[in-house]
Short mmCIF file of C-alpha atoms in Angstrom, two decimals:
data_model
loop_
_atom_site.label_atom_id
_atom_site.label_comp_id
_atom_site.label_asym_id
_atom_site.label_seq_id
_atom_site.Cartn_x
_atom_site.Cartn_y
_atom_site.Cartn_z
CA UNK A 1 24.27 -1.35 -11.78
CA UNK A 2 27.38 -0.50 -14.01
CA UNK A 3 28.78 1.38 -11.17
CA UNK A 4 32.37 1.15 -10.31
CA UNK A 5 34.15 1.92 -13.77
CA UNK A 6 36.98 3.27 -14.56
CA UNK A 7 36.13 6.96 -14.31
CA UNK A 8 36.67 8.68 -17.71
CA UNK A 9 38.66 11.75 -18.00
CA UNK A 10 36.45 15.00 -18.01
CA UNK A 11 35.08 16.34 -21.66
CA UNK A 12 36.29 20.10 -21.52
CA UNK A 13 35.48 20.53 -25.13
CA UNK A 14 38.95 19.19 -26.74
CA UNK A 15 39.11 15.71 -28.19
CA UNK A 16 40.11 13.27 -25.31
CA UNK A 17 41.90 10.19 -26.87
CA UNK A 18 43.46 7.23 -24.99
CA UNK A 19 47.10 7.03 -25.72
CA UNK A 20 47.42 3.46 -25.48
CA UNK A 21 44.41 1.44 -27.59
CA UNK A 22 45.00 -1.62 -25.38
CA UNK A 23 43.92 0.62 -22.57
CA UNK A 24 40.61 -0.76 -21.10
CA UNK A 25 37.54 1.67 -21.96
CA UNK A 26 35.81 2.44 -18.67
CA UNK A 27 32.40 0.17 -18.25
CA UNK A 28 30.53 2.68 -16.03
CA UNK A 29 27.36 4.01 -17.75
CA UNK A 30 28.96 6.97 -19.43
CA UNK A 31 28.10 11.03 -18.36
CA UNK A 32 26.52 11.21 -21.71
CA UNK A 33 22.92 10.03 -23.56
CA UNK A 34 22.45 9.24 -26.94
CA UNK A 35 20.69 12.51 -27.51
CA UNK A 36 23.66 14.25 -26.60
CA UNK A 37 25.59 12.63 -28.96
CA UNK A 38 22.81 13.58 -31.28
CA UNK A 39 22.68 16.82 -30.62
CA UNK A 40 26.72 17.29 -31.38
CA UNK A 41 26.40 15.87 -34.69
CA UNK A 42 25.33 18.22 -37.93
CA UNK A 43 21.62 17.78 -38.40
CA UNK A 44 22.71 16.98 -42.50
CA UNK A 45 24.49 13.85 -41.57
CA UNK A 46 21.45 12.17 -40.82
CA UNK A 47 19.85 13.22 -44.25
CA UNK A 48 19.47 10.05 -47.31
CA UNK A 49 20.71 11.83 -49.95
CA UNK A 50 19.01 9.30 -53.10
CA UNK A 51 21.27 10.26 -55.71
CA UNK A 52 24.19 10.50 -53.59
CA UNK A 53 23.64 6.93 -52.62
CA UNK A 54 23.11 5.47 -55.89
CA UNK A 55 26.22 7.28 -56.81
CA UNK A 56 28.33 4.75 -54.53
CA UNK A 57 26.44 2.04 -56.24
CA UNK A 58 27.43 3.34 -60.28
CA UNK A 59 30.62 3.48 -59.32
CA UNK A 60 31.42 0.53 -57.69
CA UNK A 61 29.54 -1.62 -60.26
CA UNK A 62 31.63 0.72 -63.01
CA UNK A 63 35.44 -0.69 -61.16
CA UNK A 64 33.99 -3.81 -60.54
CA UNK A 65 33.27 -4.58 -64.53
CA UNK A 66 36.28 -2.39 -65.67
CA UNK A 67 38.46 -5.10 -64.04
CA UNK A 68 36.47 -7.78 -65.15
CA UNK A 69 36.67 -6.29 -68.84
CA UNK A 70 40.18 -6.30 -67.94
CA UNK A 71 40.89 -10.05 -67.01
CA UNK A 72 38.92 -11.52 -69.28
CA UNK A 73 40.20 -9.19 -72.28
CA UNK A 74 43.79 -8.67 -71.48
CA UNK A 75 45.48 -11.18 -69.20
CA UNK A 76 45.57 -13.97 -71.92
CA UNK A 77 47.51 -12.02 -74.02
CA UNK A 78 50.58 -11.35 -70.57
CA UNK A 79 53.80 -14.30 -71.28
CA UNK A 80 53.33 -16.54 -68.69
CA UNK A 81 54.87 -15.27 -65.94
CA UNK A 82 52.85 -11.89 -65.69
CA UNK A 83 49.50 -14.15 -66.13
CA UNK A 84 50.03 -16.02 -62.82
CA UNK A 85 50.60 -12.82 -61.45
CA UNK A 86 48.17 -10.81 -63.08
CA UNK A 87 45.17 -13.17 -61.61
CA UNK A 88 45.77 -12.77 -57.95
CA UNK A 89 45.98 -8.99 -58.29
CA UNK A 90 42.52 -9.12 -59.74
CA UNK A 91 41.08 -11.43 -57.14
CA UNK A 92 42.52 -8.97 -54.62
CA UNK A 93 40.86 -6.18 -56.34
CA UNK A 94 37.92 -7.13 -57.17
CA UNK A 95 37.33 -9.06 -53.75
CA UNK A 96 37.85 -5.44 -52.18
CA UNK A 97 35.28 -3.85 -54.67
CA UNK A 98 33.27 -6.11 -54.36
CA UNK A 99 33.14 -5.77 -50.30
CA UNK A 100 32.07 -2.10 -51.00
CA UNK A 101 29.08 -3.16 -52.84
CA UNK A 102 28.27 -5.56 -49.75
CA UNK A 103 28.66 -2.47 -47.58
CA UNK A 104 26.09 -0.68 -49.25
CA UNK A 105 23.19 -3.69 -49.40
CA UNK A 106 24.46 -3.65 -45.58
CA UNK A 107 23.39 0.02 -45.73
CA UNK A 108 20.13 -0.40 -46.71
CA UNK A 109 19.21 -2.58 -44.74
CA UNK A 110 19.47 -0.12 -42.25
CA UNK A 111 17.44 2.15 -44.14
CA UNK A 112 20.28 4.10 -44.15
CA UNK A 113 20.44 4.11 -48.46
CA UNK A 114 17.39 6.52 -49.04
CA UNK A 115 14.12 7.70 -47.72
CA UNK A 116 12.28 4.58 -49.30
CA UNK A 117 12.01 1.62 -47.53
CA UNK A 118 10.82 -0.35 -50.57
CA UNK A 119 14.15 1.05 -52.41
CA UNK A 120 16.83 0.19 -50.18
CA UNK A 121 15.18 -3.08 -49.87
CA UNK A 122 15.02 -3.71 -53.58
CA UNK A 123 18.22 -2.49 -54.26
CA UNK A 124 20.00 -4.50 -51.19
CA UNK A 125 17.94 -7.52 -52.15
CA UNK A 126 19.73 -7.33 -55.86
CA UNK A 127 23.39 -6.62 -54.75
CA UNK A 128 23.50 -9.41 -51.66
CA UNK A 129 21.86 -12.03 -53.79
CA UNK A 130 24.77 -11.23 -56.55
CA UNK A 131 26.87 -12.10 -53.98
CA UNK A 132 25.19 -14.88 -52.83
CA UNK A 133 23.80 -13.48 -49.30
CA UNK A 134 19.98 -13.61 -47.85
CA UNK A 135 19.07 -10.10 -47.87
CA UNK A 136 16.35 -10.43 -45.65
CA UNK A 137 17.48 -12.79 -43.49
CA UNK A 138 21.03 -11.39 -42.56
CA UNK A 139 18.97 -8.17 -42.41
CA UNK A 140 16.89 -8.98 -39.64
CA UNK A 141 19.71 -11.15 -37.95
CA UNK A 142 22.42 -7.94 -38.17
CA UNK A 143 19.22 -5.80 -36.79
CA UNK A 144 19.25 -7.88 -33.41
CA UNK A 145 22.90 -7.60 -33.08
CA UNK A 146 22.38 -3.69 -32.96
CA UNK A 147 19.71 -4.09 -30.37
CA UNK A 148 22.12 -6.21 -28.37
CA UNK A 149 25.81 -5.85 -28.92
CA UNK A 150 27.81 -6.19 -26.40
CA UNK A 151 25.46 -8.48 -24.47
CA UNK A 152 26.32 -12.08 -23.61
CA UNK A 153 23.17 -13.44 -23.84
CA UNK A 154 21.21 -11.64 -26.48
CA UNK A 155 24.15 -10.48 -28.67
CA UNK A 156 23.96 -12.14 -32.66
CA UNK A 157 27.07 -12.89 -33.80
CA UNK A 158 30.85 -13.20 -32.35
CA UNK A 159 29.68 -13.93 -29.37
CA UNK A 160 32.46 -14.71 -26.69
CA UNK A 161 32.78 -18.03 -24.31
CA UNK A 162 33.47 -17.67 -20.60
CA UNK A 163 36.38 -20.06 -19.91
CA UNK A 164 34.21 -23.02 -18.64
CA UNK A 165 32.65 -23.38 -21.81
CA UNK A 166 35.21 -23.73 -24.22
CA UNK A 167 35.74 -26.64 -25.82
CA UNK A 168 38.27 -28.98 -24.72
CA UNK A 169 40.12 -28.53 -27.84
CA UNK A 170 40.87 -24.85 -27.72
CA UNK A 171 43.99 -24.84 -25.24
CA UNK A 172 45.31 -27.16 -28.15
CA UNK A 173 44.77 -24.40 -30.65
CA UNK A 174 46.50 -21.85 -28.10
CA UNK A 175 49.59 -21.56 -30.35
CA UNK A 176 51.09 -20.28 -33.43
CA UNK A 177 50.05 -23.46 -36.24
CA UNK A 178 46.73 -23.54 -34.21
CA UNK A 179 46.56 -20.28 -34.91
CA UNK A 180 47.11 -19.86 -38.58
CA UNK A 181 44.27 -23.31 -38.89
CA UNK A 182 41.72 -21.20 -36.68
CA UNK A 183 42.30 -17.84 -38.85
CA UNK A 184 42.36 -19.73 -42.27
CA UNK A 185 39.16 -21.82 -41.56
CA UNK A 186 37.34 -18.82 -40.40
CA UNK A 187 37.85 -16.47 -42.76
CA UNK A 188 37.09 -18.65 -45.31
CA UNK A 189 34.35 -20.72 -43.98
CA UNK A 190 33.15 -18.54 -41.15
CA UNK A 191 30.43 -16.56 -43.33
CA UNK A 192 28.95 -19.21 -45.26
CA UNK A 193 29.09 -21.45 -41.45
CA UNK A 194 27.78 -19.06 -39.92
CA UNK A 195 24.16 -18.45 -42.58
CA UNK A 196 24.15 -22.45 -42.66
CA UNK A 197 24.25 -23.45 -39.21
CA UNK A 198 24.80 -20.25 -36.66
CA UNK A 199 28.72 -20.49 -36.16
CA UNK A 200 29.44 -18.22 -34.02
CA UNK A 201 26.06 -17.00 -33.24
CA UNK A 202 24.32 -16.95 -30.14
CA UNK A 203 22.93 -20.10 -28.95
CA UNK A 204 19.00 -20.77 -29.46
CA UNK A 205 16.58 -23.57 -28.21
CA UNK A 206 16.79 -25.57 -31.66
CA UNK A 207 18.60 -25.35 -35.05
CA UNK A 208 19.13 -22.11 -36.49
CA UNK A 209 19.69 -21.44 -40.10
CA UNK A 210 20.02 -17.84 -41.99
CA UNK A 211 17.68 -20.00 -44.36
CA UNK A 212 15.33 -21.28 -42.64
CA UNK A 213 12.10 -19.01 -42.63
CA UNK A 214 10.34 -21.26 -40.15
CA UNK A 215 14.30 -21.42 -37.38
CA UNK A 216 14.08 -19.58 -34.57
CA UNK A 217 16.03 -16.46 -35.70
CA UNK A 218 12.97 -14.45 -37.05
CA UNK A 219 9.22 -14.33 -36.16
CA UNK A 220 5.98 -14.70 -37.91
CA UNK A 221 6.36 -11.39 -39.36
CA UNK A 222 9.66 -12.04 -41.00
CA UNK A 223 8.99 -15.35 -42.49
CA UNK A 224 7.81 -14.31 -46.03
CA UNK A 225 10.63 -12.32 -46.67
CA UNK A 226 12.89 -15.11 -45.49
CA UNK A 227 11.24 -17.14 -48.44
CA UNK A 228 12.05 -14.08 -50.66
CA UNK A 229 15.55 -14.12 -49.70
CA UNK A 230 16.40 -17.49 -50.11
CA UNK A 231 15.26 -17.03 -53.90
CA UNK A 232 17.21 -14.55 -54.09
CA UNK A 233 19.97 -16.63 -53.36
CA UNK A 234 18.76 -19.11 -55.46
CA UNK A 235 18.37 -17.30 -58.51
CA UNK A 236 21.80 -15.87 -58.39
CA UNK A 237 23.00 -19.70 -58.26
CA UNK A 238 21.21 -20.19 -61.07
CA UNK A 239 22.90 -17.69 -63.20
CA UNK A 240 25.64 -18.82 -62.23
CA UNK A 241 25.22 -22.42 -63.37
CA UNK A 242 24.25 -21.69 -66.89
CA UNK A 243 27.50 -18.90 -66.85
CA UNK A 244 29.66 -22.19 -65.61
CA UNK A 245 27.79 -24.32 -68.47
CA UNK A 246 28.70 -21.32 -71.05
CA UNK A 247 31.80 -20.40 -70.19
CA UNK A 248 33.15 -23.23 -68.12
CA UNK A 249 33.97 -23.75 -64.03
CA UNK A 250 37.21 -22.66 -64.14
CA UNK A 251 36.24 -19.60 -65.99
CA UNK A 252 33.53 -18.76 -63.24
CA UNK A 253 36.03 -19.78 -60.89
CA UNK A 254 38.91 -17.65 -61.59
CA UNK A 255 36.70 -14.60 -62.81
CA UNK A 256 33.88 -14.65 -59.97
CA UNK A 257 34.46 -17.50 -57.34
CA UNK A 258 38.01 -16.35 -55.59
CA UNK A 259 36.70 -12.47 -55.85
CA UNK A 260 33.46 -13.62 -53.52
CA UNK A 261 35.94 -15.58 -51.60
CA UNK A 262 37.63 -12.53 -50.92
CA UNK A 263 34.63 -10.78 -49.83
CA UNK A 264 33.20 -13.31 -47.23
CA UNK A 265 36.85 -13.13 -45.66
CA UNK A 266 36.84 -9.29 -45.35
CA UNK A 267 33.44 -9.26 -44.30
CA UNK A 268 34.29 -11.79 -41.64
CA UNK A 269 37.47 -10.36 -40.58
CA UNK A 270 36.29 -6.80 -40.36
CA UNK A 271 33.25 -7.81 -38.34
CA UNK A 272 35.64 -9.98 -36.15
CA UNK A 273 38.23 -7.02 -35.40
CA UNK A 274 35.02 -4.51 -35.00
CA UNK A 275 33.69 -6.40 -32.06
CA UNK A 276 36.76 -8.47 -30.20
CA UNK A 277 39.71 -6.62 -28.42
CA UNK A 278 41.21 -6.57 -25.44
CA UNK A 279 40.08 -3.15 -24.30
CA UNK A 280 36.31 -3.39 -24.96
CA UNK A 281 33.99 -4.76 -22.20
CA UNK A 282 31.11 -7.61 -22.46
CA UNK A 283 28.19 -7.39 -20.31
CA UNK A 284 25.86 -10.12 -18.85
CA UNK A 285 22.11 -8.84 -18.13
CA UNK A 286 22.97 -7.49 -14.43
CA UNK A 287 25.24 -4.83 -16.48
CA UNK A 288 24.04 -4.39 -20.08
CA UNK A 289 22.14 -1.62 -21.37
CA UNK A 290 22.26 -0.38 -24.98
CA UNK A 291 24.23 2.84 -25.01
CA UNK A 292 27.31 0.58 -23.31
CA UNK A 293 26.82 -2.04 -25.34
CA UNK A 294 27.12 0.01 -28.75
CA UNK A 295 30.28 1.84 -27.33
CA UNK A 296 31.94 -1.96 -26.86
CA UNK A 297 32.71 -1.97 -30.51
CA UNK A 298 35.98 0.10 -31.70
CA UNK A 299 37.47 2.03 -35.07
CA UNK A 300 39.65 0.81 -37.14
CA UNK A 301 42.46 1.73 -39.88
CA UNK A 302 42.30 -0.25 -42.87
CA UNK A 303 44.57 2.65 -44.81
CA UNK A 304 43.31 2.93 -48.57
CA UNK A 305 40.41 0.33 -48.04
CA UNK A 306 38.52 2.28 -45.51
CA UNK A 307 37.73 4.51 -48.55
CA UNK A 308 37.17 0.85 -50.78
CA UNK A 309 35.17 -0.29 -47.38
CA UNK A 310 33.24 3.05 -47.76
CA UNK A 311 34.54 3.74 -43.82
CA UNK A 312 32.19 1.28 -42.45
CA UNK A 313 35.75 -0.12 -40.96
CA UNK A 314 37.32 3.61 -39.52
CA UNK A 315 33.97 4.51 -38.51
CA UNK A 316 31.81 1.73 -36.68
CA UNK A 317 31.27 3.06 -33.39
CA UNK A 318 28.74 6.22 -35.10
CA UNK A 319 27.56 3.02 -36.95
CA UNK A 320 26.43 1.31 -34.09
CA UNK A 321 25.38 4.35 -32.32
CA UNK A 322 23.36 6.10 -35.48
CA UNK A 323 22.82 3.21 -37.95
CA UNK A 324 20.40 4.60 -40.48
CA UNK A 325 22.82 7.38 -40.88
CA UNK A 326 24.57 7.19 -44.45
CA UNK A 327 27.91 6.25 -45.02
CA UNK A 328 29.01 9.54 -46.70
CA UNK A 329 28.10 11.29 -43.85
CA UNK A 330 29.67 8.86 -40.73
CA UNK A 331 33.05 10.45 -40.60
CA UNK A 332 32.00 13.75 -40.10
CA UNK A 333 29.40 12.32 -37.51
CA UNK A 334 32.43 10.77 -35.70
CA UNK A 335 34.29 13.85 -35.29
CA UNK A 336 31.64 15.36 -34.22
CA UNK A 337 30.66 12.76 -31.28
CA UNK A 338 34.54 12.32 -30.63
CA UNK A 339 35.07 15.11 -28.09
CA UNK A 340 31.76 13.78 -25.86
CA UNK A 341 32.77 10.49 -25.71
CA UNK A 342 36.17 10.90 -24.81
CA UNK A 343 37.73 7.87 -23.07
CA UNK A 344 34.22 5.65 -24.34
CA UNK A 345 35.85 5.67 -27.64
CA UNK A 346 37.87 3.22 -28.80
CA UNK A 347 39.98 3.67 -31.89
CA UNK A 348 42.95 1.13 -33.18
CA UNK A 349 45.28 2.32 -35.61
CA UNK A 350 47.19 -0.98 -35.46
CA UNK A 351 47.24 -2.59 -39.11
CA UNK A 352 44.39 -4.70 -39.81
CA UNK A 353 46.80 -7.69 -40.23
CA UNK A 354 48.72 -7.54 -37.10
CA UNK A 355 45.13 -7.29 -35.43
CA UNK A 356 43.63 -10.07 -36.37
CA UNK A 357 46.87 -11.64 -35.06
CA UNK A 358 46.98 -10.42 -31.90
CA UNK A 359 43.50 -10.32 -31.24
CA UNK A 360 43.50 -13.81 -32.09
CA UNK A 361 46.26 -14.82 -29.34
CA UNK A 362 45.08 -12.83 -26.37
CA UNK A 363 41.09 -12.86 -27.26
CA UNK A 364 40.14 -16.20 -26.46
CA UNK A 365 37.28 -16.12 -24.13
CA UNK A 366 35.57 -13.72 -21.75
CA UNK A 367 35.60 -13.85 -17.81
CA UNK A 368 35.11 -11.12 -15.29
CA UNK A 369 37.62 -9.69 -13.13
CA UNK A 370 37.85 -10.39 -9.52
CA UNK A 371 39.59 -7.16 -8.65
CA UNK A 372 36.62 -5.19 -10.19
CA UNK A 373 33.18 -4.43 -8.49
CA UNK A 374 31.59 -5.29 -11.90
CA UNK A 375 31.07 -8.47 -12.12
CA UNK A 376 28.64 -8.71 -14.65
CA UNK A 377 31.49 -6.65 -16.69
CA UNK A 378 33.78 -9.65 -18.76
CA UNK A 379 36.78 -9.11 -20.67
CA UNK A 380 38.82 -11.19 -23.11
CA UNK A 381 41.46 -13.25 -21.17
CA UNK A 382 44.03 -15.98 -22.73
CA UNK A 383 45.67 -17.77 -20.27
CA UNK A 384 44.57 -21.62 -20.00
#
């Protein structure tokens, strides 16, 4: 199975890089194993450096109260004008620290924050509960979309429709105001729809809820720490009621509310463009296997934010291929990998804006070609 790709280009020790990113990647099983890729990369890269880590952590937490300090010190005192203005500029700011500090609970719960499994859970437990996320539960959730990305059936989250199951609605949506309404309602209600009731998710035998300790997303195992999570969550809410009672709900609004706002759109935009584009391949289980599956997932150029983002945007596919690997250490792991995979990697340097626009026309739903000999091998298709 998987025969009948695209061949790649041969590795002869210089970078190979497609030209064009729209380019299809091939969806053969590639010339390559993991432990090649492995064995390319610096053994350091894969060492949790504790104090480097918690590094990261001071300093985000340092920008992300400087420009609170800021607001809530200096922006009554602007005329008018320069008030209105000041405020979105912090949202905007802080929304992108913020998504940093996500980044790094996402990071440990990978294990990929130090050599202590109790630590990077404590200290990813904290920062997603600040920001109003089950640790646990999106943990173990995110973990199963590692073991299976790329795969139709098993795959977690942004999972793509073949045509016949659409919904009848969606041709209706196939246009530029249907458009803007999908975009706006899922970057700002996609996270939060998706922990509630699976949006987006792949489909299970009864309700599933990023909640629910007792759903169908996690076994016996799991189930305490669900429980944990969700009072997580809950204390965090609780905080923030008595801050809304102290300081008022417009206060909490403006100062805390539109930031996290910020961050569930990023988060859900960034995971969007990571996983859907017209050059990367979906598999069904005649064609999957893991190595292809964690190559279907392509780099990205935020510009200044993949730094904010701490590169978990410009450097996914070493992500997906060596995820308990620190951040720090992922870009230098991707230049390292680069030259083996060749054609297998995908990188986009189109701006993440225009992206999500195109990628949002011409990625609608998934259907395999009938030119190809692969036809467990789907790609995204537009035309209704």
């Amino acid at each position: 199975m998987g025969a009948g790709g695209r061949m790649p280009a041969p590795v002869t020790g210089g970078e190979v890089q497609k030209k064009n990113p729209l380019e299809r990647v091939p969806y053969s099983k590639p010339p390559f194993t993991v432990g090649d890729l492995k064995k390319a990369i610096p053994p350091h890269c894969f060492q949790r450096s504790l104090i480097h880590s918690f590094s990261y952590v001071i300093y985000d937490l340092f920008i992300v109260y400087l420009l609170y300090h800021i607001a809530t010190s200096y922006f009554h005192l602007l005329p008018s004008p320069y008030s209105y203005l000041a405020w979105p500029l912090y949202w905007i700011a802080q929304g992108c620290v913020c998504t940093g500090v996500w980044v790094i609970a996402h990071e440990c719960g990978h294990h990929a924050f130090s050599d202590y499994q109790w630590l990077d859970d404590t200290v990813g437990l904290v920062l997603h509960s600040a920001l109003l996320v089950p640790y646990f539960s999106w943990k173990y959730s995110h973990r199963r979309h590692h073991s299976n990305t790329g795969s139709l059936e098993r795959d977690e989250v942004f999972v793509p429709k073949p045509k016949s199951k659409m919904g009848w609605y969606s041709k209706y949506l196939n246009n530029p105001p249907g458009r803007v309404l999908t975009l706006g309602v899922t970057l700002t209600l996609g996270w939060p729809l998706y922990l509630a009731f699976n949006v987006s998710g792949r489909p299970y035998d009864r309700f599933a809820c990023h909640y629910d300790p007792h759903g169908p997303i996690y076994n016996d195992r799991e189930r305490l720490q669900i429980y944990i999570s969700d009072a997580g969550v809950i204390a965090a809410s609780y905080v923030l009621y008595r801050v809304a009672l102290a300081k008022g709900l417009a206060w909490l609004v403006c100062v805390y509310g539109v930031p996290l706002l910020v961050v569930n759109g990023f988060l859900v935009l960034i995971t969007f463009l990571q996983h859907t584009h017209p050059a990367l391949p979906h598999y069904d289980s005649t064609e999957w296997d893991w190595l292809r599956g964690a190559l279907a997932t392509v780099d990205r150029d935020y510009g200044i934010l993949n730094k904010v983002f701490h590169n978990i945007t410009d450097t996914h596919v070493a992500h997906h291929l060596f995820s308990t690997m620190p951040h720090y250490h992922a870009m230098e792991a991707t230049k390292a990998i680069k030259p083996i995979l060749g054609e297998y990697y995908e990188f986009d340097g189109t701006p993440f804006y225009k992206a999500m626009w195109r990628e949002a026309k011409e990625c609608l739903y998934v259907e395999p070609d009938e030119s190809t000999s692969g036809k467990g091998v789907f790609w995204y298709k537009n035309k209704y």
